[in-house]
mmCIF file of C-alpha atoms in Angstrom:
data_model
loop_
_atom_site.group_PDB
_atom_site.id
_atom_site.type_symbol
_atom_site.label_atom_id
_atom_site.label_comp_id
_atom_site.label_asym_id
_atom_site.label_seq_id
_atom_site.Cartn_x
_atom_site.Cartn_y
_atom_site.Cartn_z
ATOM 1 C CA MET A 1 -133.262 -78.247 10.650
ATOM 2 C CA GLU A 2 -131.595 -76.135 13.315
ATOM 3 C CA LYS A 3 -128.401 -75.622 11.298
ATOM 4 C CA TYR A 4 -130.438 -73.673 8.734
ATOM 5 C CA SER A 5 -132.485 -71.703 11.276
ATOM 6 C CA ARG A 6 -130.722 -68.433 10.459
ATOM 7 C CA TRP A 7 -132.551 -68.483 7.107
ATOM 8 C CA ARG A 8 -135.958 -68.860 8.708
ATOM 9 C CA ASP A 9 -137.948 -65.641 8.352
ATOM 10 C CA ALA A 10 -138.403 -64.041 11.761
ATOM 11 C CA GLY A 11 -141.844 -62.598 11.022
ATOM 12 C CA THR A 12 -143.501 -65.689 9.553
ATOM 13 C CA GLY A 13 -141.365 -68.593 10.772
ATOM 14 C CA ILE A 14 -141.140 -69.869 7.173
ATOM 15 C CA GLN A 15 -137.959 -71.335 5.686
ATOM 16 C CA PRO A 16 -138.287 -70.425 1.962
ATOM 17 C CA PHE A 17 -135.116 -72.119 0.689
ATOM 18 C CA LEU A 18 -135.079 -75.749 1.861
ATOM 19 C CA PRO A 19 -137.195 -78.251 -0.123
ATOM 20 C CA PRO A 20 -140.530 -78.825 1.687
ATOM 21 C CA VAL A 21 -140.765 -82.137 3.563
ATOM 22 C CA PRO A 22 -143.774 -84.222 2.386
ATOM 23 C CA PRO A 23 -146.276 -85.096 5.136
ATOM 24 C CA ARG A 24 -146.030 -88.554 6.643
ATOM 25 C CA THR A 25 -148.734 -91.026 5.677
ATOM 26 C CA GLU A 26 -149.899 -94.091 7.539
ATOM 27 C CA SER A 27 -148.448 -97.340 6.243
ATOM 28 C CA ASN A 28 -150.887 -99.994 5.052
ATOM 29 C CA LEU A 29 -150.862 -102.927 2.658
ATOM 30 C CA LEU A 30 -152.111 -100.895 -0.305
ATOM 31 C CA SER A 31 -149.566 -98.089 0.122
ATOM 32 C CA THR A 32 -146.737 -100.612 0.664
ATOM 33 C CA LEU A 33 -147.685 -102.478 -2.525
ATOM 34 C CA SER A 34 -147.896 -99.179 -4.413
ATOM 35 C CA ASN A 35 -144.406 -98.185 -3.197
ATOM 36 C CA VAL A 36 -142.958 -101.537 -4.306
ATOM 37 C CA ILE A 37 -144.465 -101.207 -7.801
ATOM 38 C CA GLN A 38 -143.308 -97.589 -8.036
ATOM 39 C CA SER A 39 -139.758 -98.546 -7.049
ATOM 40 C CA ILE A 40 -139.686 -101.058 -9.937
ATOM 41 C CA VAL A 41 -141.530 -99.118 -12.631
ATOM 42 C CA GLY A 42 -140.485 -95.594 -11.575
ATOM 43 C CA PRO A 43 -136.805 -95.702 -12.709
ATOM 44 C CA ILE A 44 -137.722 -97.194 -16.111
ATOM 45 C CA GLN A 45 -140.468 -94.632 -16.613
ATOM 46 C CA GLY A 46 -138.128 -91.849 -15.531
ATOM 47 C CA VAL A 47 -135.407 -92.844 -18.023
ATOM 48 C CA ILE A 48 -137.927 -93.017 -20.894
ATOM 49 C CA LYS A 49 -139.388 -89.606 -20.032
ATOM 50 C CA LEU A 50 -135.911 -88.093 -19.693
ATOM 51 C CA LEU A 51 -134.904 -89.363 -23.140
ATOM 52 C CA LEU A 52 -138.112 -87.982 -24.671
ATOM 53 C CA VAL A 53 -137.582 -84.593 -23.025
ATOM 54 C CA LEU A 54 -133.966 -84.493 -24.269
ATOM 55 C CA ILE A 55 -135.023 -85.358 -27.830
ATOM 56 C CA ILE A 56 -137.788 -82.719 -27.820
ATOM 57 C CA SER A 57 -135.362 -80.147 -26.385
ATOM 58 C CA LEU A 58 -132.886 -80.881 -29.175
ATOM 59 C CA VAL A 59 -135.608 -80.510 -31.817
ATOM 60 C CA TYR A 60 -136.664 -77.227 -30.157
ATOM 61 C CA ALA A 61 -133.091 -75.914 -30.260
ATOM 62 C CA LEU A 62 -132.825 -76.734 -33.969
ATOM 63 C CA LEU A 63 -136.228 -75.443 -35.085
ATOM 64 C CA VAL A 64 -136.802 -72.382 -32.893
ATOM 65 C CA PRO A 65 -133.522 -70.571 -32.087
ATOM 66 C CA GLY A 66 -131.694 -72.228 -35.018
ATOM 67 C CA LEU A 67 -134.027 -72.078 -38.018
ATOM 68 C CA GLY A 68 -135.865 -69.130 -36.452
ATOM 69 C CA LEU A 69 -132.649 -67.093 -36.779
ATOM 70 C CA VAL A 70 -132.509 -67.865 -40.511
ATOM 71 C CA LEU A 71 -136.087 -66.602 -40.891
ATOM 72 C CA THR A 72 -135.369 -63.303 -39.095
ATOM 73 C CA PRO A 73 -135.560 -61.189 -42.304
ATOM 74 C CA LEU A 74 -139.111 -62.504 -42.807
ATOM 75 C CA GLY A 75 -140.531 -60.864 -39.677
ATOM 76 C CA PRO A 76 -144.159 -62.141 -39.583
ATOM 77 C CA VAL A 77 -143.151 -65.604 -40.855
ATOM 78 C CA GLN A 78 -140.406 -65.883 -38.231
ATOM 79 C CA ARG A 79 -142.773 -64.885 -35.422
ATOM 80 C CA LEU A 80 -145.413 -67.383 -36.590
ATOM 81 C CA TRP A 81 -142.798 -70.146 -36.931
ATOM 82 C CA THR A 82 -141.283 -69.649 -33.464
ATOM 83 C CA ARG A 83 -144.693 -69.239 -31.817
ATOM 84 C CA LEU A 84 -146.074 -72.430 -33.362
ATOM 85 C CA PHE A 85 -143.115 -74.698 -32.597
ATOM 86 C CA SER A 86 -142.561 -73.182 -29.150
ATOM 87 C CA PHE A 87 -146.173 -73.908 -28.274
ATOM 88 C CA VAL A 88 -146.106 -77.521 -29.497
ATOM 89 C CA LEU A 89 -142.634 -78.562 -28.330
ATOM 90 C CA LEU A 90 -142.577 -76.836 -24.940
ATOM 91 C CA ARG A 91 -146.069 -78.129 -24.134
ATOM 92 C CA SER A 92 -144.744 -81.610 -24.957
ATOM 93 C CA VAL A 93 -141.863 -81.091 -22.515
ATOM 94 C CA LEU A 94 -144.344 -80.155 -19.802
ATOM 95 C CA PHE A 95 -146.521 -83.156 -20.672
ATOM 96 C CA PHE A 96 -143.671 -85.661 -20.384
ATOM 97 C CA SER A 97 -142.553 -83.941 -17.184
ATOM 98 C CA GLY A 98 -145.877 -84.954 -15.629
ATOM 99 C CA PHE A 99 -147.982 -81.824 -16.241
ATOM 100 C CA PHE A 100 -150.749 -83.426 -18.275
ATOM 101 C CA ILE A 101 -153.337 -80.763 -17.453
ATOM 102 C CA ILE A 102 -152.410 -77.217 -16.436
ATOM 103 C CA LYS A 103 -155.221 -75.323 -14.758
ATOM 104 C CA ASN A 104 -155.323 -71.591 -15.528
ATOM 105 C CA ASP A 105 -157.515 -69.115 -13.652
ATOM 106 C CA THR A 106 -158.006 -65.404 -14.209
ATOM 107 C CA VAL A 107 -158.873 -63.607 -10.969
ATOM 108 C CA SER A 108 -160.806 -60.334 -11.160
ATOM 109 C CA LEU A 109 -162.221 -58.100 -8.440
ATOM 110 C CA ARG A 110 -164.871 -56.721 -10.756
ATOM 111 C CA ARG A 111 -166.735 -57.662 -13.880
ATOM 112 C CA GLY A 112 -165.421 -56.801 -17.263
ATOM 113 C CA LYS A 113 -163.385 -58.133 -20.122
ATOM 114 C CA ASP A 114 -159.722 -58.631 -19.260
ATOM 115 C CA ALA A 115 -157.135 -57.107 -21.576
ATOM 116 C CA ARG A 116 -154.957 -59.406 -23.665
ATOM 117 C CA ILE A 117 -151.201 -59.568 -23.165
ATOM 118 C CA HIS A 118 -149.245 -57.775 -25.890
ATOM 119 C CA SER A 119 -145.604 -57.154 -26.781
ATOM 120 C CA GLY A 120 -144.043 -54.770 -24.278
ATOM 121 C CA ASP A 121 -146.428 -55.689 -21.458
ATOM 122 C CA VAL A 122 -144.719 -56.664 -18.196
ATOM 123 C CA ILE A 123 -145.618 -59.981 -16.547
ATOM 124 C CA VAL A 124 -144.678 -60.101 -12.853
ATOM 125 C CA ALA A 125 -144.464 -63.629 -11.423
ATOM 126 C CA ASN A 126 -143.154 -65.567 -8.461
ATOM 127 C CA TRP A 127 -140.449 -68.138 -9.133
ATOM 128 C CA SER A 128 -140.008 -71.613 -7.704
ATOM 129 C CA SER A 129 -138.557 -73.844 -10.441
ATOM 130 C CA TYR A 130 -137.569 -74.279 -14.068
ATOM 131 C CA ILE A 131 -141.125 -75.498 -14.791
ATOM 132 C CA ASP A 132 -142.342 -71.915 -14.294
ATOM 133 C CA VAL A 133 -139.885 -70.746 -16.967
ATOM 134 C CA ILE A 134 -140.891 -73.454 -19.468
ATOM 135 C CA TYR A 135 -144.590 -72.741 -18.907
ATOM 136 C CA LEU A 136 -144.126 -69.015 -19.543
ATOM 137 C CA ALA A 137 -142.099 -69.727 -22.698
ATOM 138 C CA TYR A 138 -144.808 -72.099 -23.964
ATOM 139 C CA LYS A 139 -147.683 -69.764 -23.122
ATOM 140 C CA TYR A 140 -146.371 -66.322 -24.087
ATOM 141 C CA ARG A 141 -143.100 -66.637 -26.055
ATOM 142 C CA PRO A 142 -141.760 -63.774 -23.899
ATOM 143 C CA VAL A 143 -138.562 -61.872 -23.208
ATOM 144 C CA PHE A 144 -136.897 -63.343 -20.108
ATOM 145 C CA THR A 145 -134.874 -61.141 -17.796
ATOM 146 C CA GLN A 146 -132.305 -61.310 -15.027
ATOM 147 C CA VAL A 147 -132.645 -58.708 -12.281
ATOM 148 C CA PHE A 148 -129.984 -57.256 -9.991
ATOM 149 C CA PRO A 149 -130.594 -55.568 -6.600
ATOM 150 C CA VAL A 150 -128.778 -52.361 -7.599
ATOM 151 C CA ASP A 151 -129.877 -48.849 -8.546
ATOM 152 C CA GLY A 152 -130.053 -47.569 -12.102
ATOM 153 C CA LYS A 153 -130.067 -50.016 -14.995
ATOM 154 C CA ASN A 154 -130.628 -53.303 -13.204
ATOM 155 C CA ILE A 155 -132.188 -55.660 -15.778
ATOM 156 C CA ARG A 156 -130.726 -57.579 -18.681
ATOM 157 C CA ARG A 157 -132.395 -59.636 -21.376
ATOM 158 C CA ILE A 158 -131.572 -63.378 -21.299
ATOM 159 C CA SER A 159 -132.504 -66.469 -23.293
ATOM 160 C CA LEU A 160 -134.793 -69.320 -22.257
ATOM 161 C CA TRP A 161 -131.777 -71.563 -21.591
ATOM 162 C CA GLN A 162 -130.148 -68.890 -19.407
ATOM 163 C CA ALA A 163 -133.387 -68.463 -17.442
ATOM 164 C CA ILE A 164 -133.514 -72.224 -16.787
ATOM 165 C CA ARG A 165 -129.877 -72.255 -15.661
ATOM 166 C CA LEU A 166 -130.519 -69.407 -13.213
ATOM 167 C CA CYS A 167 -132.951 -71.663 -11.308
ATOM 168 C CA THR A 168 -130.023 -73.528 -9.708
ATOM 169 C CA ALA A 169 -127.274 -70.901 -9.945
ATOM 170 C CA LEU A 170 -125.967 -68.656 -7.188
ATOM 171 C CA PRO A 171 -127.870 -65.338 -7.447
ATOM 172 C CA ALA A 172 -125.657 -62.632 -8.933
ATOM 173 C CA LEU A 173 -125.991 -59.449 -6.875
ATOM 174 C CA THR A 174 -124.352 -57.155 -9.440
ATOM 175 C CA PRO A 175 -124.163 -57.122 -13.250
ATOM 176 C CA GLU A 176 -120.379 -57.563 -12.972
ATOM 177 C CA GLU A 177 -120.804 -60.870 -11.126
ATOM 178 C CA ALA A 178 -123.058 -62.132 -13.927
ATOM 179 C CA GLY A 179 -120.618 -60.982 -16.605
ATOM 180 C CA ALA A 180 -123.192 -58.569 -18.063
ATOM 181 C CA GLN A 181 -121.948 -55.788 -20.308
ATOM 182 C CA LYS A 182 -123.158 -52.255 -19.564
ATOM 183 C CA SER A 183 -124.608 -52.027 -23.065
ATOM 184 C CA SER A 184 -126.884 -55.027 -22.316
ATOM 185 C CA LEU A 185 -128.484 -53.433 -19.225
ATOM 186 C CA TYR A 186 -131.865 -51.678 -19.149
ATOM 187 C CA THR A 187 -134.308 -50.145 -16.786
ATOM 188 C CA LEU A 188 -137.620 -52.030 -16.847
ATOM 189 C CA ARG A 189 -139.320 -49.168 -18.689
ATOM 190 C CA GLU A 190 -136.612 -49.074 -21.376
ATOM 191 C CA LEU A 191 -136.807 -52.816 -21.990
ATOM 192 C CA ALA A 192 -140.618 -52.787 -22.108
ATOM 193 C CA GLU A 193 -140.609 -49.936 -24.636
ATOM 194 C CA GLU A 194 -138.025 -51.651 -26.842
ATOM 195 C CA ALA A 195 -139.904 -54.971 -26.665
ATOM 196 C CA LYS A 196 -143.084 -53.176 -27.744
ATOM 197 C CA GLU A 197 -141.354 -51.368 -30.599
ATOM 198 C CA ARG A 198 -139.583 -54.489 -31.936
ATOM 199 C CA ARG A 199 -142.481 -56.863 -31.144
ATOM 200 C CA TRP A 200 -140.326 -59.181 -29.022
ATOM 201 C CA GLY A 201 -143.273 -60.275 -26.882
ATOM 202 C CA PRO A 202 -144.179 -59.541 -23.250
ATOM 203 C CA VAL A 203 -141.393 -59.002 -20.717
ATOM 204 C CA ILE A 204 -141.168 -61.540 -17.891
ATOM 205 C CA VAL A 205 -139.723 -60.320 -14.593
ATOM 206 C CA PHE A 206 -139.145 -62.394 -11.475
ATOM 207 C CA PRO A 207 -138.723 -59.539 -8.969
ATOM 208 C CA GLU A 208 -137.545 -61.936 -6.244
ATOM 209 C CA GLY A 209 -134.442 -62.437 -8.386
ATOM 210 C CA THR A 210 -134.062 -66.108 -7.506
ATOM 211 C CA THR A 211 -136.132 -69.212 -6.819
ATOM 212 C CA SER A 212 -137.779 -70.131 -3.527
ATOM 213 C CA ASN A 213 -139.422 -73.388 -2.427
ATOM 214 C CA GLY A 214 -142.881 -71.965 -3.184
ATOM 215 C CA ARG A 215 -143.920 -71.588 0.464
ATOM 216 C CA ALA A 216 -143.485 -67.794 0.667
ATOM 217 C CA LEU A 217 -142.445 -64.705 -1.303
ATOM 218 C CA LEU A 218 -138.987 -63.148 -1.062
ATOM 219 C CA LYS A 219 -138.347 -59.399 -1.023
ATOM 220 C CA PHE A 220 -138.610 -57.763 -4.429
ATOM 221 C CA ALA A 221 -135.577 -56.139 -6.009
ATOM 222 C CA SER A 222 -136.175 -52.437 -6.668
ATOM 223 C CA ILE A 223 -136.731 -52.719 -10.414
ATOM 224 C CA PHE A 224 -139.971 -50.712 -10.703
ATOM 225 C CA LYS A 225 -138.568 -47.301 -9.718
ATOM 226 C CA SER A 226 -138.912 -46.022 -13.271
ATOM 227 C CA TYR A 227 -142.698 -46.142 -12.760
ATOM 228 C CA GLN A 228 -144.853 -44.034 -10.438
ATOM 229 C CA PRO A 229 -148.104 -45.176 -8.739
ATOM 230 C CA SER A 230 -150.009 -42.271 -10.312
ATOM 231 C CA GLU A 231 -149.157 -43.400 -13.859
ATOM 232 C CA ARG A 232 -151.702 -45.052 -16.119
ATOM 233 C CA GLU A 233 -149.353 -45.861 -18.993
ATOM 234 C CA GLY A 234 -147.872 -49.081 -17.656
ATOM 235 C CA ARG A 235 -149.256 -52.457 -18.654
ATOM 236 C CA PHE A 236 -148.534 -54.904 -15.840
ATOM 237 C CA HIS A 237 -149.902 -58.427 -15.429
ATOM 238 C CA VAL A 238 -149.502 -60.453 -12.224
ATOM 239 C CA LEU A 239 -149.089 -64.222 -12.522
ATOM 240 C CA THR A 240 -148.699 -66.721 -9.666
ATOM 241 C CA PHE A 241 -147.527 -70.323 -9.577
ATOM 242 C CA ASN A 242 -148.920 -72.161 -6.574
ATOM 243 C CA LEU A 243 -150.367 -75.588 -7.510
ATOM 244 C CA THR A 244 -152.429 -73.796 -10.186
ATOM 245 C CA VAL A 245 -151.541 -70.903 -12.470
ATOM 246 C CA LYS A 246 -153.456 -67.726 -11.610
ATOM 247 C CA ARG A 247 -153.419 -64.381 -13.414
ATOM 248 C CA LEU A 248 -154.819 -61.205 -11.939
ATOM 249 C CA ALA A 249 -157.012 -59.265 -14.348
ATOM 250 C CA SER A 250 -155.071 -56.280 -15.673
ATOM 251 C CA CYS A 251 -157.803 -53.856 -14.533
ATOM 252 C CA ASP A 252 -156.830 -54.676 -10.925
ATOM 253 C CA VAL A 253 -153.064 -54.266 -11.379
ATOM 254 C CA PRO A 254 -151.206 -51.016 -10.484
ATOM 255 C CA CYS A 255 -150.276 -48.540 -13.250
ATOM 256 C CA ASN A 256 -152.790 -49.989 -15.698
ATOM 257 C CA PRO A 257 -155.262 -47.535 -17.275
ATOM 258 C CA ALA A 258 -158.339 -49.259 -15.800
ATOM 259 C CA MET A 259 -157.167 -49.192 -12.171
ATOM 260 C CA THR A 260 -159.298 -46.858 -10.073
ATOM 261 C CA SER A 261 -158.012 -44.174 -7.714
ATOM 262 C CA SER A 262 -159.636 -45.934 -4.753
ATOM 263 C CA GLN A 263 -157.751 -49.152 -5.519
ATOM 264 C CA GLN A 264 -154.503 -47.226 -5.783
ATOM 265 C CA ALA A 265 -155.142 -45.413 -2.475
ATOM 266 C CA SER A 266 -155.893 -48.723 -0.745
ATOM 267 C CA ASP A 267 -152.661 -50.313 -1.991
ATOM 268 C CA LEU A 268 -150.553 -47.294 -1.034
ATOM 269 C CA ALA A 269 -152.129 -47.196 2.442
ATOM 270 C CA SER A 270 -151.045 -50.795 3.014
ATOM 271 C CA LEU A 271 -147.443 -49.738 2.272
ATOM 272 C CA ALA A 272 -147.458 -46.726 4.585
ATOM 273 C CA GLY A 273 -144.730 -46.892 7.212
ATOM 274 C CA THR A 274 -142.866 -49.764 5.554
ATOM 275 C CA GLY A 275 -139.995 -47.540 4.383
ATOM 276 C CA MET A 276 -140.296 -48.947 0.861
ATOM 277 C CA ASP A 277 -139.006 -46.574 -1.808
ATOM 278 C CA ASP A 278 -140.202 -48.669 -4.776
ATOM 279 C CA LEU A 279 -143.940 -48.052 -4.369
ATOM 280 C CA VAL A 280 -145.042 -49.714 -7.599
ATOM 281 C CA GLY A 281 -142.992 -52.765 -6.650
ATOM 282 C CA GLY A 282 -144.661 -52.716 -3.237
ATOM 283 C CA GLN A 283 -148.119 -52.590 -4.816
ATOM 284 C CA LEU A 284 -147.284 -55.494 -7.114
ATOM 285 C CA LEU A 285 -145.923 -57.498 -4.162
ATOM 286 C CA VAL A 286 -149.216 -56.943 -2.319
ATOM 287 C CA CYS A 287 -151.161 -58.128 -5.405
ATOM 288 C CA LEU A 288 -148.940 -61.194 -5.801
ATOM 289 C CA ALA A 289 -149.177 -62.141 -2.128
ATOM 290 C CA ASN A 290 -152.955 -61.725 -1.976
ATOM 291 C CA MET A 291 -153.593 -63.701 -5.131
ATOM 292 C CA SER A 292 -151.170 -66.556 -4.388
ATOM 293 C CA ARG A 293 -151.997 -66.627 -0.652
ATOM 294 C CA LEU A 294 -148.287 -66.763 0.075
ATOM 295 C CA ARG A 295 -146.778 -64.913 3.028
ATOM 296 C CA LYS A 296 -144.287 -62.102 2.424
ATOM 297 C CA THR A 297 -140.867 -62.557 4.039
ATOM 298 C CA ASN A 298 -137.985 -60.231 4.794
ATOM 299 C CA LEU A 299 -135.466 -62.496 3.050
ATOM 300 C CA SER A 300 -133.894 -61.535 -0.265
ATOM 301 C CA MET A 301 -131.533 -62.619 -3.031
ATOM 302 C CA SER A 302 -128.483 -62.029 -0.843
ATOM 303 C CA ASP A 303 -129.935 -64.332 1.841
ATOM 304 C CA LYS A 304 -130.479 -67.057 -0.797
ATOM 305 C CA ARG A 305 -126.880 -66.636 -1.914
ATOM 306 C CA ASP A 306 -125.586 -66.984 1.657
ATOM 307 C CA PHE A 307 -127.787 -70.043 2.143
ATOM 308 C CA MET A 308 -126.524 -71.757 -1.024
ATOM 309 C CA GLU A 309 -122.880 -71.060 -0.171
ATOM 310 C CA TYR A 310 -123.377 -72.510 3.323
ATOM 311 C CA TYR A 311 -125.300 -75.507 1.944
ATOM 312 C CA GLN A 312 -122.601 -76.291 -0.620
ATOM 313 C CA MET A 313 -119.878 -75.948 2.014
ATOM 314 C CA ARG A 314 -121.658 -78.426 4.317
ATOM 315 C CA TYR A 315 -122.313 -80.827 1.443
ATOM 316 C CA LYS A 316 -118.656 -80.804 0.378
ATOM 317 C CA GLY A 317 -117.556 -81.245 4.006
ATOM 318 C CA SER A 318 -119.927 -84.189 4.439
ATOM 319 C CA ALA A 319 -118.739 -85.828 1.197
ATOM 320 C CA ARG A 320 -115.098 -85.399 2.256
ATOM 321 C CA LYS A 321 -115.849 -86.946 5.645
ATOM 322 C CA GLN A 322 -117.527 -89.966 4.037
ATOM 323 C CA GLU A 323 -114.556 -90.422 1.716
ATOM 324 C CA GLN A 324 -112.117 -90.358 4.650
ATOM 325 C CA GLN A 325 -114.231 -92.898 6.538
ATOM 326 C CA ALA A 326 -114.224 -95.208 3.501
ATOM 327 C CA ILE A 327 -110.432 -94.934 3.220
ATOM 328 C CA ARG A 328 -110.001 -95.768 6.924
ATOM 329 C CA ALA A 329 -112.342 -98.763 6.584
ATOM 330 C CA SER A 330 -110.415 -100.106 3.571
ATOM 331 C CA ASN A 331 -107.100 -99.631 5.425
ATOM 332 C CA LYS A 332 -108.406 -101.648 8.385
ATOM 333 C CA LYS A 333 -109.420 -104.490 6.059
ATOM 334 C CA ILE A 334 -105.932 -104.546 4.507
ATOM 335 C CA LYS A 335 -104.334 -104.761 7.957
#
């Protein structure tokens, strides 16, 4: 659509914000019959699935955040309780949402046993929908975060429900816009260390800061500045959502103890001349792009915000125009 061309990335020609248009298929008797059946059965099936998802979500809210809070003094029991019911109930939500089988692949550039994910580890992932959030909650029981494209403390801890709501919300560019208190802000290193100490689980970061349509990667917010490429104390894991779920083996991820100097030099060479001051973030972006086979764009959270504001303005203008046309048509009938 030409009216949205300003949000098409100049380097790749990709529009990462509009929903992708499904390819056209040739019409035949079988496909026509299938469409007719789907139009009859689909709404009924959709209502039933929606009711089941709502019921499971209510049970989750009562058993995990609710009863889990009561069990807080019993640390190991509380962790076991929340892990068990999160796994069962959130997997049920995914099942009734149509994800009957979820394929998981671990990608490694060399042989060797991949390290497990522990509390305080940082999982870096791309972000395209609320399904990504529910999958991560079901799989890892993690700490979700909201990132801001500012210097200093630019991350805050959020709940699963808040992470789901952010999928459709206007991206907040500052903590003040999101209503975040200064005491709730962290650097990524600080949050990872606290999560490790208190055994909160791994820390999920979506460095793009907002959702895309899954056709490309947005620019990362500079949230990795508290780490240096030469470090070997970080524990990063790269996860991609692109038809299947892929995780890069931790030995091939920057700042992990097993990463070799030659790998680090190769990644840094690819960033030379880009003007990027967050080198660890740049390395992780390269890993994410290579593994997901998604193109990197020069669009960011602020571009998504501008796009959503423009889209909402056009939608409201179109709705107002249709309402005025309906009023004129009714007036003509009266006359």
